Every structure is written in structure tokens, then in C-alpha cells.
Short mmCIF file of C-alpha atoms in Angstrom, two decimals:
data_model
loop_
_atom_site.label_atom_id
_atom_site.label_comp_id
_atom_site.label_asym_id
_atom_site.label_seq_id
_atom_site.Cartn_x
_atom_site.Cartn_y
_atom_site.Cartn_z
CA UNK A 1 183.52 94.08 -150.02
CA UNK A 2 183.25 94.14 -153.61
CA UNK A 3 180.36 92.02 -155.37
CA UNK A 4 181.98 91.35 -158.81
CA UNK A 5 179.28 90.16 -161.44
CA UNK A 6 180.88 89.08 -164.51
CA UNK A 7 183.54 90.24 -166.92
CA UNK A 8 183.65 90.57 -170.98
CA UNK A 9 186.58 90.93 -172.89
CA UNK A 10 186.13 92.20 -176.50
CA UNK A 11 188.84 92.26 -179.19
CA UNK A 12 189.24 95.04 -181.81
CA UNK A 13 186.91 93.40 -184.15
CA UNK A 14 184.21 93.94 -181.72
CA UNK A 15 183.89 90.19 -180.70
CA UNK A 16 183.51 88.72 -177.23
CA UNK A 17 186.53 86.56 -177.22
CA UNK A 18 186.28 85.75 -173.42
CA UNK A 19 183.20 85.97 -170.80
CA UNK A 20 182.98 84.65 -167.03
CA UNK A 21 180.69 85.34 -164.33
CA UNK A 22 180.90 84.89 -160.54
CA UNK A 23 177.70 86.44 -158.95
CA UNK A 24 174.79 86.29 -161.34
CA UNK A 25 171.18 85.20 -161.75
CA UNK A 26 169.21 84.57 -164.98
CA UNK A 27 172.50 83.76 -166.68
CA UNK A 28 172.25 81.98 -170.15
CA UNK A 29 175.57 80.02 -169.00
CA UNK A 30 173.68 78.57 -166.20
CA UNK A 31 170.35 77.95 -168.20
CA UNK A 32 172.08 75.71 -170.23
CA UNK A 33 174.13 73.84 -167.72
CA UNK A 34 170.91 73.19 -165.86
CA UNK A 35 169.11 72.04 -168.84
CA UNK A 36 172.46 69.75 -169.80
CA UNK A 37 172.20 71.13 -173.28
CA UNK A 38 175.17 71.65 -175.45
CA UNK A 39 177.65 69.80 -173.15
CA UNK A 40 180.69 70.67 -174.96
CA UNK A 41 180.02 74.58 -175.22
CA UNK A 42 180.26 75.17 -171.72
CA UNK A 43 183.77 74.90 -169.76
CA UNK A 44 184.33 75.53 -165.79
CA UNK A 45 188.00 76.19 -165.79
CA UNK A 46 189.42 73.18 -168.17
CA UNK A 47 186.58 71.18 -167.22
CA UNK A 48 183.92 70.30 -169.48
CA UNK A 49 180.29 70.49 -168.37
CA UNK A 50 178.11 67.74 -168.65
CA UNK A 51 174.30 67.31 -168.38
CA UNK A 52 174.49 66.02 -164.90
CA UNK A 53 176.76 69.08 -163.68
CA UNK A 54 175.61 71.01 -160.42
CA UNK A 55 174.29 74.38 -161.37
CA UNK A 56 176.22 75.53 -158.14
CA UNK A 57 178.84 77.83 -160.13
CA UNK A 58 180.08 80.73 -157.44
CA UNK A 59 183.93 80.75 -157.49
CA UNK A 60 183.96 82.07 -154.22
CA UNK A 61 182.92 78.56 -152.70
CA UNK A 62 185.78 76.72 -154.35
CA UNK A 63 183.90 76.26 -157.71
CA UNK A 64 185.39 77.39 -161.01
CA UNK A 65 183.21 79.85 -162.66
CA UNK A 66 181.75 78.96 -166.34
CA UNK A 67 183.32 80.65 -169.31
CA UNK A 68 182.48 81.36 -172.72
CA UNK A 69 183.22 80.73 -175.74
CA UNK A 70 185.30 78.25 -176.79
CA UNK A 71 186.66 77.26 -179.70
CA UNK A 72 183.60 75.13 -181.01
CA UNK A 73 181.21 77.88 -179.84
CA UNK A 74 182.75 81.22 -181.10
CA UNK A 75 180.92 82.85 -183.94
CA UNK A 76 184.25 82.84 -186.18
CA UNK A 77 185.27 79.14 -184.96
CA UNK A 78 182.06 77.46 -184.67
CA UNK A 79 181.26 74.00 -186.42
CA UNK A 80 178.35 73.61 -188.39
CA UNK A 81 176.27 71.83 -185.65
CA UNK A 82 173.70 74.70 -184.29
CA UNK A 83 173.50 72.95 -181.24
CA UNK A 84 176.95 73.76 -179.95
CA UNK A 85 176.19 77.56 -180.02
CA UNK A 86 174.75 79.52 -177.08
CA UNK A 87 172.46 82.21 -179.01
CA UNK A 88 171.66 83.92 -175.84
CA UNK A 89 175.24 84.64 -175.17
CA UNK A 90 176.00 85.40 -178.53
CA UNK A 91 173.12 88.22 -178.39
CA UNK A 92 173.81 89.47 -174.81
CA UNK A 93 177.54 89.97 -175.99
CA UNK A 94 176.60 91.94 -178.97
CA UNK A 95 174.01 94.23 -176.56
CA UNK A 96 176.77 94.79 -174.28
CA UNK A 97 178.94 96.14 -176.76
CA UNK A 98 176.32 97.73 -178.34
CA UNK A 99 175.18 99.78 -175.19
CA UNK A 100 179.17 100.66 -174.16
CA UNK A 101 179.99 101.46 -177.68
CA UNK A 102 177.21 104.04 -177.96
CA UNK A 103 177.87 105.57 -174.39
CA UNK A 104 181.53 105.89 -175.04
CA UNK A 105 180.86 107.64 -178.34
CA UNK A 106 178.23 110.01 -177.04
CA UNK A 107 180.59 111.06 -174.14
CA UNK A 108 183.28 111.52 -176.92
CA UNK A 109 181.00 113.82 -178.80
CA UNK A 110 180.20 115.87 -175.41
CA UNK A 111 183.78 116.33 -174.72
CA UNK A 112 184.61 117.38 -178.19
CA UNK A 113 186.89 114.44 -178.64
CA UNK A 114 185.41 112.22 -180.89
CA UNK A 115 187.83 110.62 -183.15
CA UNK A 116 187.64 108.88 -186.46
CA UNK A 117 190.18 106.12 -185.06
CA UNK A 118 187.87 105.25 -182.29
CA UNK A 119 189.18 104.81 -178.71
CA UNK A 120 188.05 106.28 -175.57
CA UNK A 121 189.34 110.00 -175.61
CA UNK A 122 186.36 110.98 -173.79
CA UNK A 123 187.50 109.37 -170.74
CA UNK A 124 184.46 106.72 -170.22
CA UNK A 125 184.96 104.66 -167.27
CA UNK A 126 181.72 103.57 -165.78
CA UNK A 127 177.64 104.18 -165.47
CA UNK A 128 175.47 102.90 -162.86
CA UNK A 129 171.75 101.51 -162.93
CA UNK A 130 169.84 100.63 -159.77
CA UNK A 131 171.04 97.22 -159.68
CA UNK A 132 174.59 96.92 -160.99
CA UNK A 133 177.37 99.62 -161.99
CA UNK A 134 179.33 98.81 -165.27
CA UNK A 135 183.15 99.48 -165.64
CA UNK A 136 184.92 99.87 -168.84
CA UNK A 137 188.61 99.81 -169.65
CA UNK A 138 190.09 100.15 -173.12
CA UNK A 139 193.64 98.93 -173.48
CA UNK A 140 196.07 100.51 -176.06
CA UNK A 141 195.99 97.52 -178.17
CA UNK A 142 192.25 98.21 -178.64
CA UNK A 143 190.90 95.29 -176.13
CA UNK A 144 188.14 96.17 -174.42
CA UNK A 145 187.19 95.15 -170.76
CA UNK A 146 183.61 95.36 -169.17
CA UNK A 147 183.14 94.45 -165.75
CA UNK A 148 179.92 94.43 -164.03
CA UNK A 149 179.73 94.95 -159.94
CA UNK A 150 177.14 96.06 -157.44
CA UNK A 151 176.01 99.43 -157.45
CA UNK A 152 177.98 100.66 -154.42
CA UNK A 153 181.54 100.03 -156.08
CA UNK A 154 183.14 103.15 -157.14
CA UNK A 155 186.07 102.95 -159.53
CA UNK A 156 187.62 99.47 -160.96
CA UNK A 157 190.05 101.15 -163.19
CA UNK A 158 193.02 100.15 -161.02
CA UNK A 159 191.40 96.34 -161.42
CA UNK A 160 190.98 96.60 -165.10
CA UNK A 161 194.35 97.87 -165.56
CA UNK A 162 195.83 95.18 -163.69
CA UNK A 163 193.67 92.55 -165.21
CA UNK A 164 194.97 93.69 -168.67
CA UNK A 165 198.80 94.31 -167.66
CA UNK A 166 199.68 91.56 -165.58
CA UNK A 167 197.05 88.81 -166.20
CA UNK A 168 196.04 89.24 -169.92
CA UNK A 169 199.21 90.56 -171.43
CA UNK A 170 201.00 87.88 -169.38
CA UNK A 171 199.40 84.79 -169.83
CA UNK A 172 197.33 85.48 -173.01
CA UNK A 173 199.25 87.85 -175.41
CA UNK A 174 202.91 86.24 -174.27
CA UNK A 175 201.42 82.78 -174.68
CA UNK A 176 203.30 81.07 -177.64
CA UNK A 177 200.14 78.98 -178.16
CA UNK A 178 197.71 81.75 -178.64
CA UNK A 179 197.59 82.52 -182.30
CA UNK A 180 196.89 86.41 -182.66
CA UNK A 181 195.38 86.71 -186.23
CA UNK A 182 194.67 90.31 -187.29
CA UNK A 183 191.60 89.34 -189.30
CA UNK A 184 189.93 86.33 -187.24
CA UNK A 185 188.90 86.69 -183.62
CA UNK A 186 190.24 83.66 -181.17
CA UNK A 187 188.43 82.69 -177.79
CA UNK A 188 190.79 82.95 -174.61
CA UNK A 189 191.09 79.14 -173.63
CA UNK A 190 193.88 79.54 -171.49
CA UNK A 191 193.53 77.73 -168.17
CA UNK A 192 196.40 79.62 -166.46
CA UNK A 193 194.61 82.95 -167.70
CA UNK A 194 191.44 81.77 -166.16
CA UNK A 195 193.05 80.40 -162.87
CA UNK A 196 194.87 83.83 -162.17
CA UNK A 197 191.91 85.96 -162.87
CA UNK A 198 189.67 83.85 -160.83
CA UNK A 199 191.85 84.12 -158.09
CA UNK A 200 192.47 88.00 -158.30
CA UNK A 201 188.70 88.24 -158.36
CA UNK A 202 188.29 86.11 -155.18
CA UNK A 203 191.03 88.36 -153.62
CA UNK A 204 189.52 91.79 -154.46
CA UNK A 205 185.82 90.49 -153.42
CA UNK A 206 187.08 89.62 -150.26
CA UNK A 207 188.74 93.00 -149.45
CA UNK A 208 187.45 96.69 -149.58
CA UNK A 209 188.29 98.71 -152.39
CA UNK A 210 189.52 102.32 -151.50
CA UNK A 211 187.08 104.90 -152.47
CA UNK A 212 188.06 106.82 -155.72
#
């Protein structure tokens, strides 16, 4: 069985436009939910969380997972009130992207495939620590998907490609209400995208993944 911890999606501007989690401890999102702080910046599916929201957040027990950012909390669309931001999540997203960006570029250089155009010509797909494995997929459009799982999970490239081609493209890029601005990052707030993604993660979490 695959244990999926969380998923980050970054756009071509290096901004995190979507984050959600299924199995995670010490989460900045859960911390805010439990504290009842910034009631409008945490969303479970299309439900706005309030201060008395239960801290239980596992999607595998029927609860919709927490997601971030929303329009009001993104760094490019936020309102002036500082309390609506989740600074801990902003810093975490920058740190995660920085680690992946540096690792990808080192691998590109070691494989003599470094490119001024960016991208992933070196073929970086994952790395593991003693507590989790990070999986990386970069789409042709420059959108980047980062998925964290348990250490024992091998390749998740087919899963990430499936998320991109059959879920992200179908429910985000083809959504007429999603405004793609080449100069501004826009959070993904499509309920269909969230629901289909959550169902797919539940499906693969209950089935064994083939070895790579």
C-alpha cells in the first residue's frame, strides 16, 4: 500500500498554486485549524474552516483534505490583512521548491545536460530520506508536481503524469473559469479538481503500486 503524504503544485513563476495533504504530522495547516486562527484561509474541499473545526483531516476516513492557498491567501492575490496569510506555509513552499530546484540543477550539470532554458533534461525524478521519498514531475508546460510518500514507495512518475494529464489538464487548464495569466500566479480553487484528485489518491493508497 502506498502512503501519500502531501502534494505541491508550482507554476512556471515558481509560485505554489496548490497544496494539499493526506497523511502528515506537524502540519502548518493543521496548526492553524486547531488554533482557530485565520478562519478564511483554510479550505477543506469547498468548505471554509472555522475555529471550531475538528482537527481530524485524513481524506482516507471520509474527510476532505485541507488545501492551500486560496485567492485571499496567495502571495499575488492576498488582501492587505496580514492575518489572512499562512506565513509558515509560504516559507515551507519556498523551501521545498528551493531544495528541488537545486537538486534538479545539480543532476542536470552532472549529466552534462544543463540548459539555459531550465527544464529537467537530467531526468531527476525522486530522492529519499530516512522518513519519506520525494517524487518530482515537470510537465511540458513548466508546471511542477512534487509528491511526498513513504520511503518504501518506488516510482510515482505514472501517478504524477496521470494527475497532470487527466486531472490537472482536464479540470484546471480546460476550465473556462480558471484565468491563466502569464504574469500572475493564480491559486487552483476548482472543487472538481480537488474532488477527483482526492478520489484518485484514495484509490492508489488502497492498492499496491507495481515496482519500478
